[in-house]
Short mmCIF file of C-alpha atoms in Angstrom, two decimals:
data_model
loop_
_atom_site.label_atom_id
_atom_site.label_comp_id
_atom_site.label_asym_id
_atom_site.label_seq_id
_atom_site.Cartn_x
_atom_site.Cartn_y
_atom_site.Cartn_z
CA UNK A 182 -55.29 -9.91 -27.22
CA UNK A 183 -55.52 -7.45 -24.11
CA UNK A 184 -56.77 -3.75 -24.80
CA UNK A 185 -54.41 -1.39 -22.71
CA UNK A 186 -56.19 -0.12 -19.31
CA UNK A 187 -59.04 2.21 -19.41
CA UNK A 188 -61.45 3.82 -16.99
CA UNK A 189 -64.93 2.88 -17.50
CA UNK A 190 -68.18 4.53 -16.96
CA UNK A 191 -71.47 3.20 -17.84
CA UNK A 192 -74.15 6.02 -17.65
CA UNK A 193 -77.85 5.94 -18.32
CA UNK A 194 -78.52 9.28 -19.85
CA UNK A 195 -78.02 10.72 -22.37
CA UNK A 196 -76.88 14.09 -20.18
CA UNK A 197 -74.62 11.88 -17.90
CA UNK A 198 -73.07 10.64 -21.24
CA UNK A 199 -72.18 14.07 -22.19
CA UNK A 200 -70.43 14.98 -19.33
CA UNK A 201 -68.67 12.73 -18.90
CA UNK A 202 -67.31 13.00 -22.67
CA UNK A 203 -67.01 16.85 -21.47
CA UNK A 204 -65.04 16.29 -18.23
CA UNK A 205 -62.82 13.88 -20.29
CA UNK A 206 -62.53 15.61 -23.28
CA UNK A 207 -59.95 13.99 -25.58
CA UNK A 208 -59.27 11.62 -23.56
CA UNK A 209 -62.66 9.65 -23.68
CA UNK A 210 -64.54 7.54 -26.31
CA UNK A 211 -67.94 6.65 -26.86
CA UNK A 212 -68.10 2.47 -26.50
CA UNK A 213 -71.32 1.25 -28.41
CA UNK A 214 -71.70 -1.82 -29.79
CA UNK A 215 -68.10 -2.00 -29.41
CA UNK A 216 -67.43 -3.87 -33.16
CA UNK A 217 -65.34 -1.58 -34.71
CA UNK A 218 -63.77 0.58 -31.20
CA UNK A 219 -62.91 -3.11 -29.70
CA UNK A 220 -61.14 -4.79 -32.30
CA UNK A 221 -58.87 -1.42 -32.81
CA UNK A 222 -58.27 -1.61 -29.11
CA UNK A 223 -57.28 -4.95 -28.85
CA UNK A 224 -54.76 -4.31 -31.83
CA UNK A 225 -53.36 -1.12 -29.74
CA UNK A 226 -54.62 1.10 -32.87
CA UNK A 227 -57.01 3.03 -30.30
CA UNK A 228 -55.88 3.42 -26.58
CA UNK A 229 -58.78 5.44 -24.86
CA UNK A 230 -58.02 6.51 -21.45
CA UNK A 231 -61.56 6.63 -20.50
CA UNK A 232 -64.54 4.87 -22.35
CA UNK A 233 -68.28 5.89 -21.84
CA UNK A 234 -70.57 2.75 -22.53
CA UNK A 235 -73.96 4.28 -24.00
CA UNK A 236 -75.33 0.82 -24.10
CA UNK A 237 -76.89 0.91 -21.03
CA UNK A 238 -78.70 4.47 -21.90
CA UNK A 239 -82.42 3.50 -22.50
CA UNK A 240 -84.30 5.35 -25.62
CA UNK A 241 -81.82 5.29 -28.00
CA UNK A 242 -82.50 2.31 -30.16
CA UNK A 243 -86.04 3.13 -32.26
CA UNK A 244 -87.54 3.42 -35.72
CA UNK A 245 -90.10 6.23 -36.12
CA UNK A 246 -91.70 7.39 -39.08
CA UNK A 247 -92.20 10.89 -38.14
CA UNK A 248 -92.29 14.25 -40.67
CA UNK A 249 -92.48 12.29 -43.70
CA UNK A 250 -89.58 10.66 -42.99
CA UNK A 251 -87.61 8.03 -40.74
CA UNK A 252 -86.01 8.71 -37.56
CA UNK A 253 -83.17 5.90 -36.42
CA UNK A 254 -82.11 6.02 -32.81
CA UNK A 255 -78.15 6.02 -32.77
CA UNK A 256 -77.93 2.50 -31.14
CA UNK A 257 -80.19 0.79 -33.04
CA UNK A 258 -78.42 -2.69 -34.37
CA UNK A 259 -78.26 -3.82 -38.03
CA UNK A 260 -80.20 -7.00 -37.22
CA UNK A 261 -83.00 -4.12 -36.31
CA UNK A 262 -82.48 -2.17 -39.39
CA UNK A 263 -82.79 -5.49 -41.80
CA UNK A 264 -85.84 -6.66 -39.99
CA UNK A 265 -87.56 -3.64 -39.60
CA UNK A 266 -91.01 -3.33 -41.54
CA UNK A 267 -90.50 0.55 -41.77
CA UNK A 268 -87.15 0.52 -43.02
CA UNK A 269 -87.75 -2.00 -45.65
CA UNK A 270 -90.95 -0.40 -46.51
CA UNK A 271 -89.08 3.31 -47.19
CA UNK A 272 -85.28 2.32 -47.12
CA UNK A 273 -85.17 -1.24 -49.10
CA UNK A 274 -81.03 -0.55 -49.64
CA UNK A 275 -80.69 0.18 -46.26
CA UNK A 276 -82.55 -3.06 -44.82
CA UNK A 277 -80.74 -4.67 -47.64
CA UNK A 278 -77.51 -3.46 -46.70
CA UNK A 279 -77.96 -3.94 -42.84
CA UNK A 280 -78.33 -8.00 -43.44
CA UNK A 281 -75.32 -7.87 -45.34
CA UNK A 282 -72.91 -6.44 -42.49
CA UNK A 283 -70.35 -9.05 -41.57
CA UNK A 284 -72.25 -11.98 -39.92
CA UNK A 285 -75.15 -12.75 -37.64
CA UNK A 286 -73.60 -12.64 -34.62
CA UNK A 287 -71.78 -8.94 -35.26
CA UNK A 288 -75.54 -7.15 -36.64
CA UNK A 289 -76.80 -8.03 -32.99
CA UNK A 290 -74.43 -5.41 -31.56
CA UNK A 291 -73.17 -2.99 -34.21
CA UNK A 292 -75.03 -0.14 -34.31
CA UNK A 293 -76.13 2.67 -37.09
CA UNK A 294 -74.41 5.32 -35.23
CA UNK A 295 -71.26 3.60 -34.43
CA UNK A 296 -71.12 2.51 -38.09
CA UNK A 297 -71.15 6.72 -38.77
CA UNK A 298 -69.26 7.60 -36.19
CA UNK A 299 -66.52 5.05 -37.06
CA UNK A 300 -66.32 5.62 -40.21
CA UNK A 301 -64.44 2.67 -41.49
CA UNK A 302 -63.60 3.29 -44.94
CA UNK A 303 -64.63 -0.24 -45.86
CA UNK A 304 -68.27 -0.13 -43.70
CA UNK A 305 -71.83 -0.25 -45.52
CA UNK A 306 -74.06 2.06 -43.93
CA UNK A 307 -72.20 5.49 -44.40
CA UNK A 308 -72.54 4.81 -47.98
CA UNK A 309 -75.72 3.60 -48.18
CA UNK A 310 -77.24 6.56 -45.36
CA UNK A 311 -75.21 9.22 -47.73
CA UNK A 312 -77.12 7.94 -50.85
CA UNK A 313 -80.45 8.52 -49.10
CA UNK A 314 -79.83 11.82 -47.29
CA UNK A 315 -80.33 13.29 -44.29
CA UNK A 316 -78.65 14.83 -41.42
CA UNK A 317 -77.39 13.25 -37.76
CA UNK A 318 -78.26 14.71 -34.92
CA UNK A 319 -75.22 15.17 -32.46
CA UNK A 320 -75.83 16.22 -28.79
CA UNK A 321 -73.14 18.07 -26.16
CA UNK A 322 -74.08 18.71 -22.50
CA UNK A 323 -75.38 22.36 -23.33
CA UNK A 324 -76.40 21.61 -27.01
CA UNK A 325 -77.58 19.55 -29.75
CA UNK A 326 -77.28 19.97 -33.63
CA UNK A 327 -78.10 18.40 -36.76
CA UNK A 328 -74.78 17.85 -39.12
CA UNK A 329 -75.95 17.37 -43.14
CA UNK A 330 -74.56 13.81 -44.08
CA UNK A 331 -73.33 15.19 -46.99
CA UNK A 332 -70.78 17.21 -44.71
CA UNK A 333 -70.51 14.33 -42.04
CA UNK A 334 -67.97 12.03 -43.53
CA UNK A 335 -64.31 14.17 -43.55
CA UNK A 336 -61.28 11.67 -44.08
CA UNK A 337 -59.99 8.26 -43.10
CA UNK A 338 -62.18 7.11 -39.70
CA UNK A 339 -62.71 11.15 -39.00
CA UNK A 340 -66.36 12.64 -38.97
CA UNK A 341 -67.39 16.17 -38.24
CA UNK A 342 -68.00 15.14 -35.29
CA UNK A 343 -66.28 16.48 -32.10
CA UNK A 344 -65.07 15.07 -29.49
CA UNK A 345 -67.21 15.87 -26.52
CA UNK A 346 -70.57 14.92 -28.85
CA UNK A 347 -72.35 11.69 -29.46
CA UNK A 348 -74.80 10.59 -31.90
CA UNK A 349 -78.50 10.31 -30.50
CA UNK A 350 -80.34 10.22 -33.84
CA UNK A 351 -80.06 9.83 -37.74
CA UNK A 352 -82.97 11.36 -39.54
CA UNK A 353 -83.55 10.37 -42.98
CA UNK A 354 -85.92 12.18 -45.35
CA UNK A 355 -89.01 10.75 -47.03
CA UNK A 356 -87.69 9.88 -50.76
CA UNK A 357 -90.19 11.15 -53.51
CA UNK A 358 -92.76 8.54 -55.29
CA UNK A 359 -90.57 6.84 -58.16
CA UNK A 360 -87.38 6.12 -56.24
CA UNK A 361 -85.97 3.04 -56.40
CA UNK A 362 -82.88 1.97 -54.32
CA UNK A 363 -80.00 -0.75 -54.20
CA UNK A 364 -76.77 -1.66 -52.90
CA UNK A 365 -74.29 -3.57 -54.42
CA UNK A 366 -70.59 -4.85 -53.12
CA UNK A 367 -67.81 -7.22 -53.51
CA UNK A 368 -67.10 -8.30 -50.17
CA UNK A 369 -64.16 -9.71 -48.51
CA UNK A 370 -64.97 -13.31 -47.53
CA UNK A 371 -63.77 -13.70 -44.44
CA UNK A 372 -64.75 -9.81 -42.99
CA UNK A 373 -67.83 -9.49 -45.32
CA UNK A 374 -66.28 -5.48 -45.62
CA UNK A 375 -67.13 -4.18 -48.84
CA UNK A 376 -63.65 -4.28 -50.87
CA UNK A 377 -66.19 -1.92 -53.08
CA UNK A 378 -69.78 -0.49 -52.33
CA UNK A 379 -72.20 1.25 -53.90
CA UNK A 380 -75.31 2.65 -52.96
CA UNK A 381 -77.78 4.34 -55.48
CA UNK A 382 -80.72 6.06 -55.06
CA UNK A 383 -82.74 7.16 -58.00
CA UNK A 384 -85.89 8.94 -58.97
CA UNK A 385 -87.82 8.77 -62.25
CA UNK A 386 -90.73 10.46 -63.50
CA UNK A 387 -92.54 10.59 -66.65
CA UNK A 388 -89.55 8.38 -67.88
CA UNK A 389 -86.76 10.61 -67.16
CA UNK A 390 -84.39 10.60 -64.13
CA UNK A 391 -85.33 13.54 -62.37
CA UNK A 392 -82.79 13.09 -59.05
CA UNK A 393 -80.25 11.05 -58.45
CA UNK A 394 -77.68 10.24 -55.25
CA UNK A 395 -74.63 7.88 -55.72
CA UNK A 396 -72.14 6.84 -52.95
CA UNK A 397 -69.03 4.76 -53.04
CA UNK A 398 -67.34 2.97 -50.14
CA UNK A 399 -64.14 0.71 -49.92
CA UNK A 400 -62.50 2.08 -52.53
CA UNK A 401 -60.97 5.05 -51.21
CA UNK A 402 -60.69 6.80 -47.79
CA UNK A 403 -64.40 7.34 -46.89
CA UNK A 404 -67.56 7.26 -48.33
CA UNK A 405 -67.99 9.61 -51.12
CA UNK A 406 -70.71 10.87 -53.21
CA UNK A 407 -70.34 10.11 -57.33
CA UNK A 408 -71.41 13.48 -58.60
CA UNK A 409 -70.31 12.86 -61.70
CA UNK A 410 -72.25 9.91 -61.78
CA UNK A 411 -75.43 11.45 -60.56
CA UNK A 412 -74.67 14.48 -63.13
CA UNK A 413 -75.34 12.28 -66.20
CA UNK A 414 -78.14 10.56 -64.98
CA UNK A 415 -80.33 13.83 -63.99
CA UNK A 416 -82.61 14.60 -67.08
CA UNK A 417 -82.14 11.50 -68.97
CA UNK A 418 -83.91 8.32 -69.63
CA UNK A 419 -81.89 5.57 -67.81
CA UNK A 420 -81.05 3.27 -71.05
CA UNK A 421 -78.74 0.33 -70.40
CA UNK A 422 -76.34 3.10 -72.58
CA UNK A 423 -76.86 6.04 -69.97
CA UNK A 424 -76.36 3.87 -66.97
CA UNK A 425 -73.10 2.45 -68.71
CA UNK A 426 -71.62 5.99 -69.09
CA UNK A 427 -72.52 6.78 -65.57
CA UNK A 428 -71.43 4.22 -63.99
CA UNK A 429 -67.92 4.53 -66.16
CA UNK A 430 -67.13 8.11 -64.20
CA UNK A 431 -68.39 6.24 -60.58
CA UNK A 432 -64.51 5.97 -59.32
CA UNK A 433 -63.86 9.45 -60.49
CA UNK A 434 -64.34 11.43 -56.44
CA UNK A 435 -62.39 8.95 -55.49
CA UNK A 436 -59.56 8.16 -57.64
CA UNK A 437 -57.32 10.04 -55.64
CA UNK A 438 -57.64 8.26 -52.42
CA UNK A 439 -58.22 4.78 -53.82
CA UNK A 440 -57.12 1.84 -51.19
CA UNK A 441 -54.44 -0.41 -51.82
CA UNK A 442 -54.02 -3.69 -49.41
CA UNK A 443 -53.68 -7.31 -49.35
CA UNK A 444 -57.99 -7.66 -50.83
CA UNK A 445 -56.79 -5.63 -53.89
CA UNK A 446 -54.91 -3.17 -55.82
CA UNK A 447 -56.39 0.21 -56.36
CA UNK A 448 -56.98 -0.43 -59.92
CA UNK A 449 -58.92 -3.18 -59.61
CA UNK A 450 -60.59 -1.34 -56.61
CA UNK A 451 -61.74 1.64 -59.26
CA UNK A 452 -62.84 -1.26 -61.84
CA UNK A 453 -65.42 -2.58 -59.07
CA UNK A 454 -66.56 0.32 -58.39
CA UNK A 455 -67.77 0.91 -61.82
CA UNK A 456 -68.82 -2.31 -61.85
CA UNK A 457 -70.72 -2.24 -59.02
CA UNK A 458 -72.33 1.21 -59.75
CA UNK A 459 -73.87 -0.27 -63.12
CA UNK A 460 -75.56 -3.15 -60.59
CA UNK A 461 -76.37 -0.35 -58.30
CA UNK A 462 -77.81 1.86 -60.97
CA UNK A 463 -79.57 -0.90 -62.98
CA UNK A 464 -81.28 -2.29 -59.77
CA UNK A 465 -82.79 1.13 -58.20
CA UNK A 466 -84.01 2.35 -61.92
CA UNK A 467 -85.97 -1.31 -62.23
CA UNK A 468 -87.14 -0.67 -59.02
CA UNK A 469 -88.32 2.90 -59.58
CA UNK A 470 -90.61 1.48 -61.83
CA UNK B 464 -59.13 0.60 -11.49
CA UNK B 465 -61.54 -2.84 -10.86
CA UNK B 466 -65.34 -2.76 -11.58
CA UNK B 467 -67.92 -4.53 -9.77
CA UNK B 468 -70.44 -6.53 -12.17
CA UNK B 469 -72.77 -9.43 -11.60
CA UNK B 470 -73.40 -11.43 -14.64
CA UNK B 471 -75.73 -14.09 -14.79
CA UNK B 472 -74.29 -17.18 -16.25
CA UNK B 473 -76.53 -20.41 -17.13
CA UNK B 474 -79.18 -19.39 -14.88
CA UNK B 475 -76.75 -18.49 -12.00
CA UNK B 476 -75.74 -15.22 -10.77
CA UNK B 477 -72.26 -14.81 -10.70
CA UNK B 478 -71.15 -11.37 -8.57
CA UNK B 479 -67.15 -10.67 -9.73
CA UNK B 480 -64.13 -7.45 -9.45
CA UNK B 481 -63.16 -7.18 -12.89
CA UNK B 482 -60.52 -5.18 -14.55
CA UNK B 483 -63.11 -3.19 -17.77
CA UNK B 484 -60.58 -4.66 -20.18
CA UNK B 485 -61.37 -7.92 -19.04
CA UNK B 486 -63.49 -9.38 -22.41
CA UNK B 487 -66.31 -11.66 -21.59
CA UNK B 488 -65.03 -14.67 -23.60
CA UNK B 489 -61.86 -14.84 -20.42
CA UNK B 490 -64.18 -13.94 -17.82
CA UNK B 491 -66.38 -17.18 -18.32
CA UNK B 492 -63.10 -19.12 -19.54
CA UNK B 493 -60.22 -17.54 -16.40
CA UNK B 494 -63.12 -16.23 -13.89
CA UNK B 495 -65.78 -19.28 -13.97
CA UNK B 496 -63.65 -21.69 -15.70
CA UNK B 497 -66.44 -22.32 -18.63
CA UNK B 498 -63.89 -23.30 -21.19
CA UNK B 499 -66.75 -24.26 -23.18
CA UNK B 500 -66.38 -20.89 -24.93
CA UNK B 501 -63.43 -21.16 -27.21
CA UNK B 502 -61.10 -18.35 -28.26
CA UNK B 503 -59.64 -18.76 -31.72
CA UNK B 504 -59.20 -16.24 -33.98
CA UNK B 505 -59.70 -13.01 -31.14
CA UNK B 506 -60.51 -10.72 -33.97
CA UNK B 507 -64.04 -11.30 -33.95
CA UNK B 508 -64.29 -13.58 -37.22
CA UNK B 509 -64.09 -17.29 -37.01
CA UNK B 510 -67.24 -17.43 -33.92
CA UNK B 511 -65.43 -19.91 -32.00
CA UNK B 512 -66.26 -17.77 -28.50
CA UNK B 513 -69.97 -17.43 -29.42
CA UNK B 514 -72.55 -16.84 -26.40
CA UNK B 515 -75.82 -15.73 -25.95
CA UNK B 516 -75.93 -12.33 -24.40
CA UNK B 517 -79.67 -11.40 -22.95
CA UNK B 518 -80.78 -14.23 -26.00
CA UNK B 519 -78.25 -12.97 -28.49
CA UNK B 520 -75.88 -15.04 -30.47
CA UNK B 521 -72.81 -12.43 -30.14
CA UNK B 522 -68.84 -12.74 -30.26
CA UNK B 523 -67.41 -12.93 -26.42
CA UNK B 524 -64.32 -11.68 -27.60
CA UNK B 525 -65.97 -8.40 -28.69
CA UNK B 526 -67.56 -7.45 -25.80
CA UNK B 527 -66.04 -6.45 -22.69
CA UNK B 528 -67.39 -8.25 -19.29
CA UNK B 529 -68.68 -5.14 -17.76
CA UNK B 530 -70.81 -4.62 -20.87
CA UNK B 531 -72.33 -7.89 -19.55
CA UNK B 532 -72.98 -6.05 -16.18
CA UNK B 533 -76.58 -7.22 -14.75
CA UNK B 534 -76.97 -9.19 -18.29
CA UNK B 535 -78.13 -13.23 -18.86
CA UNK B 536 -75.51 -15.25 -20.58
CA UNK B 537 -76.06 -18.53 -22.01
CA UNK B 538 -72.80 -20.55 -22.95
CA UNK B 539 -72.41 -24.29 -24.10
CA UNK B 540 -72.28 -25.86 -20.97
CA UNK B 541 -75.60 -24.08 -20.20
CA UNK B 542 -78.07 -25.78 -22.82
CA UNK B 543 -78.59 -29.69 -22.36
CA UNK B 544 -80.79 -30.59 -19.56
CA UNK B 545 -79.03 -33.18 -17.30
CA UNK B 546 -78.29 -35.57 -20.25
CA UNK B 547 -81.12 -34.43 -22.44
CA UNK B 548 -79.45 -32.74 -25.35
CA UNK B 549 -81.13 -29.27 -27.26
CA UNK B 550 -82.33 -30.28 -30.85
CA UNK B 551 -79.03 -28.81 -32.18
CA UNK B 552 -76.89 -30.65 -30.14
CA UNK B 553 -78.94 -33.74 -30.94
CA UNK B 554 -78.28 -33.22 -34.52
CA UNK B 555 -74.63 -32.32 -34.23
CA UNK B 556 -74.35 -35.79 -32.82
CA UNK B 557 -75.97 -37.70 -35.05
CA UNK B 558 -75.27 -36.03 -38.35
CA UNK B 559 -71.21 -35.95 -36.85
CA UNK B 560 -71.24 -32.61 -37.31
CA UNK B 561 -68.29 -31.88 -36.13
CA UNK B 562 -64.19 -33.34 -36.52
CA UNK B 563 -61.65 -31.95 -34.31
CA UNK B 564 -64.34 -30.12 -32.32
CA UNK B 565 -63.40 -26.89 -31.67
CA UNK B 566 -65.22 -25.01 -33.39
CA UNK B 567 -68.39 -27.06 -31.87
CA UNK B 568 -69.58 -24.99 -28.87
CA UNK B 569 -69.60 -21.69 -31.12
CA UNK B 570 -71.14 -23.34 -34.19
CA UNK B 571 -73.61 -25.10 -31.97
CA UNK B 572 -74.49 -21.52 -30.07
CA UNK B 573 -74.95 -19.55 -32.98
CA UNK B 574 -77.50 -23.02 -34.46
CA UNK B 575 -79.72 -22.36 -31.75
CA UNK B 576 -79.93 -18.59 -32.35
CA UNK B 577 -80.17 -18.98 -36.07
CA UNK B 578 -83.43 -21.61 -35.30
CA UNK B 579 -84.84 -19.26 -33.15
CA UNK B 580 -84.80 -16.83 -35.70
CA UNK B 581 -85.88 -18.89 -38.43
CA UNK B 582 -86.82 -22.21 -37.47
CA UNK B 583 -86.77 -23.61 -40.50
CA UNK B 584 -84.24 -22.12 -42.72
CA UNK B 585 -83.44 -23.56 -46.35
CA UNK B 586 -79.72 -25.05 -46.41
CA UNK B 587 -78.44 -21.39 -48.15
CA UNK B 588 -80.21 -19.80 -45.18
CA UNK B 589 -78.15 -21.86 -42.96
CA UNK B 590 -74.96 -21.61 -44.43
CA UNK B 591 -75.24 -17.55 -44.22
CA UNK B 592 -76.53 -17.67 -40.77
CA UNK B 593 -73.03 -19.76 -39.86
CA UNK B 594 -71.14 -17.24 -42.00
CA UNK B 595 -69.85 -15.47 -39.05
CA UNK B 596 -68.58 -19.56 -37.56
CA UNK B 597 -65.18 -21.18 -38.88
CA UNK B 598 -64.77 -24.84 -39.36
CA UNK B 599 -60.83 -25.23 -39.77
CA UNK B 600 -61.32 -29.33 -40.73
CA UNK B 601 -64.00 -27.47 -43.52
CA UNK B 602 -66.16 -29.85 -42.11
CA UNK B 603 -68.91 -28.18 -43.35
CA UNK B 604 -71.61 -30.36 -44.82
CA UNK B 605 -71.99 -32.04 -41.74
CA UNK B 606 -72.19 -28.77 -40.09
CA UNK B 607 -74.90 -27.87 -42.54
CA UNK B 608 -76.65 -31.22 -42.31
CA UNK B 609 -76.69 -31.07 -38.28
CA UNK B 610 -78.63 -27.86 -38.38
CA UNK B 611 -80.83 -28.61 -40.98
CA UNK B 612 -81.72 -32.40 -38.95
CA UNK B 613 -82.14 -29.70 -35.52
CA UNK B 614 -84.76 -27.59 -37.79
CA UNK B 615 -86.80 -31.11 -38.31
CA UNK B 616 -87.09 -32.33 -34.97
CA UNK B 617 -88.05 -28.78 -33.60
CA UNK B 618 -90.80 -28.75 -36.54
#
């Protein structure tokens, strides 16, 4: 399959990448690991005029604890993120989730930030990064701002972010002593999407949940907190019963939006995530200790 | 619009026009005429156009040859030494780890980057590691043995 014709620019700053996305504003799109923007070109479902390559713009792939917390340079690869000391060390879900992203091959190019940016309604890491927290930092030529993940994720393959900004960083916060994390899917076989994700993140002191962040992903158009979910876990000891409850009203953000294809129908799509949210649940309470 | 690139393939440097759309699996296949690298699926799934990109096991139909601009590429035809086969080609041959072969130069690629990685992987290490790799003929225990018989000789 041939992508239609583009104009192609490869700069090696972070400023040159700007302006060029300035000067060809709506017309341009950022190429980074190219796994999700190349297949939708080849199938004619994206026809940029102009792409900007930021894969030859040195400094953006790093892990730094710094703050308290983790910052990710945008092009750092899932094959980095799973083998990285520091992420597994503050992020287990996250490392976890990274060397479960289609194959071998594909985590040596995809990147964190053009997982977020993408924002394939079927993809891991928005999930699993809006379960931890944190904010992405998003850079113009004049400016550079820090967008709350919580308000990152809009709609169907649409972010907050504009058109003439890329992703430089993702800063993650430290989580509190107590937190446990996991990720569970049901993945397609052949893609290794997640037909259903779910990412939990949970804290527990003195034997009661005192915080608690749930996300969803495949089942409807984006990733998508469970505040319902996280609701009846806050203040209460995390008994197989409470979990169960939980984990019942995990589908209930998305029920609205829930996907319907050829992997499976959107009612067995809201089953799995329930399912999947009990795993989730279970897994990051037993590892909060 | 054309783009100049030099790509280094197999140890030589290989200075080219390109269009950007060209992908890198049909600039080694049409430009060099390594047809080593297989296209099958073009949807970046079954592995059959696997390279080594700067050391990398990645898909050639998922990256576009100017992203390969001033990069090292390693394809099939670029491993054995005269006629002194790599440990995973070795062990392809003499577990038969293959059937109609097309899937060979891919599965065989992604092998050596999955050794070098972990050189000696448990047989449910090595089936995930070929996860992203289709065998059609489901020849797979062959596959499975051929890697596993590469991991032993390069112990």
């Amino acid at each position: 399959m041939v992508t239609s014709n583009f104009d192609y620019f490869a700069p090696t700053s972070v400023d040159e990448a700007t302006s060029l996305l300035s000067r060809y504003r709506g017309e341009a799109k950022v190429l980074a690991g190219g796994h999700s923007l190349i297949p939708m070109m080849k199938l004619r479902l994206a026809e940029p005029g102009v792409l900007v390559d930021i894969g030859g713009i040195d400094g953006l792939s790093y892990i730094k604890e710094e703050g308290g917390g983790v910052s990710i340079g945008s092009m750092t690869t899932y094959r980095e993120l799973a083998t990285s000391s520091v992420i597994q060390a503050n992020y287990p879900l996250l490392a976890d989730a990274s060397a479960r992203v289609a194959d071998l091959q594909v985590r040596n190019r995809g990147t964190i930030g053009g997982s977020l940016a993408h924002s394939d309604p079927a993809g891991d890491i928005p999930a699993v990064i809006l379960a931890i927290g944190g904010s992405v930092v998003a850079r113009t030529r004049r400016s550079s701002r820090d967008i709350n993940i919580d308000r990152f994720q809009v709609d169907l393959l649409t972010t907050a972010l504009r058109d003439n900004e890329i992703i430089t960083e993702i800063k993650l916060p430290a989580l509190a002593a107590g937190t446990g994390t996991a990720y569970s899917k049901f993945h397609q076989p052949a893609s290794h999407y997640a037909i259903t994700g779910v990412a939990a993140v949970v804290t527990v002191s003195g034997g009661t949940c005192t915080d608690a962040r749930v996300a969803v992903t495949g089942a409807g158009d984006k990733a998508t907190r469970a505040r319902r979910t996280e609701r009846i876990l806050k203040g209460k000891e995390l008994t197989q019963a409470v979990i169960r409850r939980a984990a019942s009203r995990a589908a209930a953000e998305v029920e609205d939006s829930l996907n319907e294809d050829i992997h499976a129908s959107a009612e067995y799509r809201a089953h799995l995530t329930q399912v999947h949210a009990g795993y989730a649940i279970e897994q990051a309470a037993a590892a909060a200790g | 619009m054309s783009t100049e690139i030099t790509v280094t393939v197999n140890g030589t440097a290989h200075p080219a026009s390109v269009e950007p759309r060209l992908l890198l699996a049909h600039f080694l296949r049409d430009v060099l005429n390594l047809t080593g690298t297989h296209v099958g699926c073009d949807t970046s799934q079954c592995g059959a156009c696997t390279v080594h990109l700067n050391g990398e096991a990645v898909k050639s139909c998922t990256v576009f040859a100017v992203q390969a601009d001033g990069a090292e590429v390693t394809t099939i035809e670029g491993l054995a030494d005269g006629d002194s086969y790599t440990n995973v080609q070795q062990g392809f041959w003499d577990e038969h780890g293959l059937q109609c072969g097309f899937c060979t130069p891919g599965m065989i690629m992604t092998s050596e980057a999955l050794l070098k990685q972990n050189p000696d992987p448990s047989e449910d290490e090595i089936r995930a590691g070929i996860a992203g790799n289709y065998c059609r003929c489901t020849g797979y225990q062959n596959i499975v043995n051929a890697i596993g018989a590469a991991a032993k000789a390069g112990s």
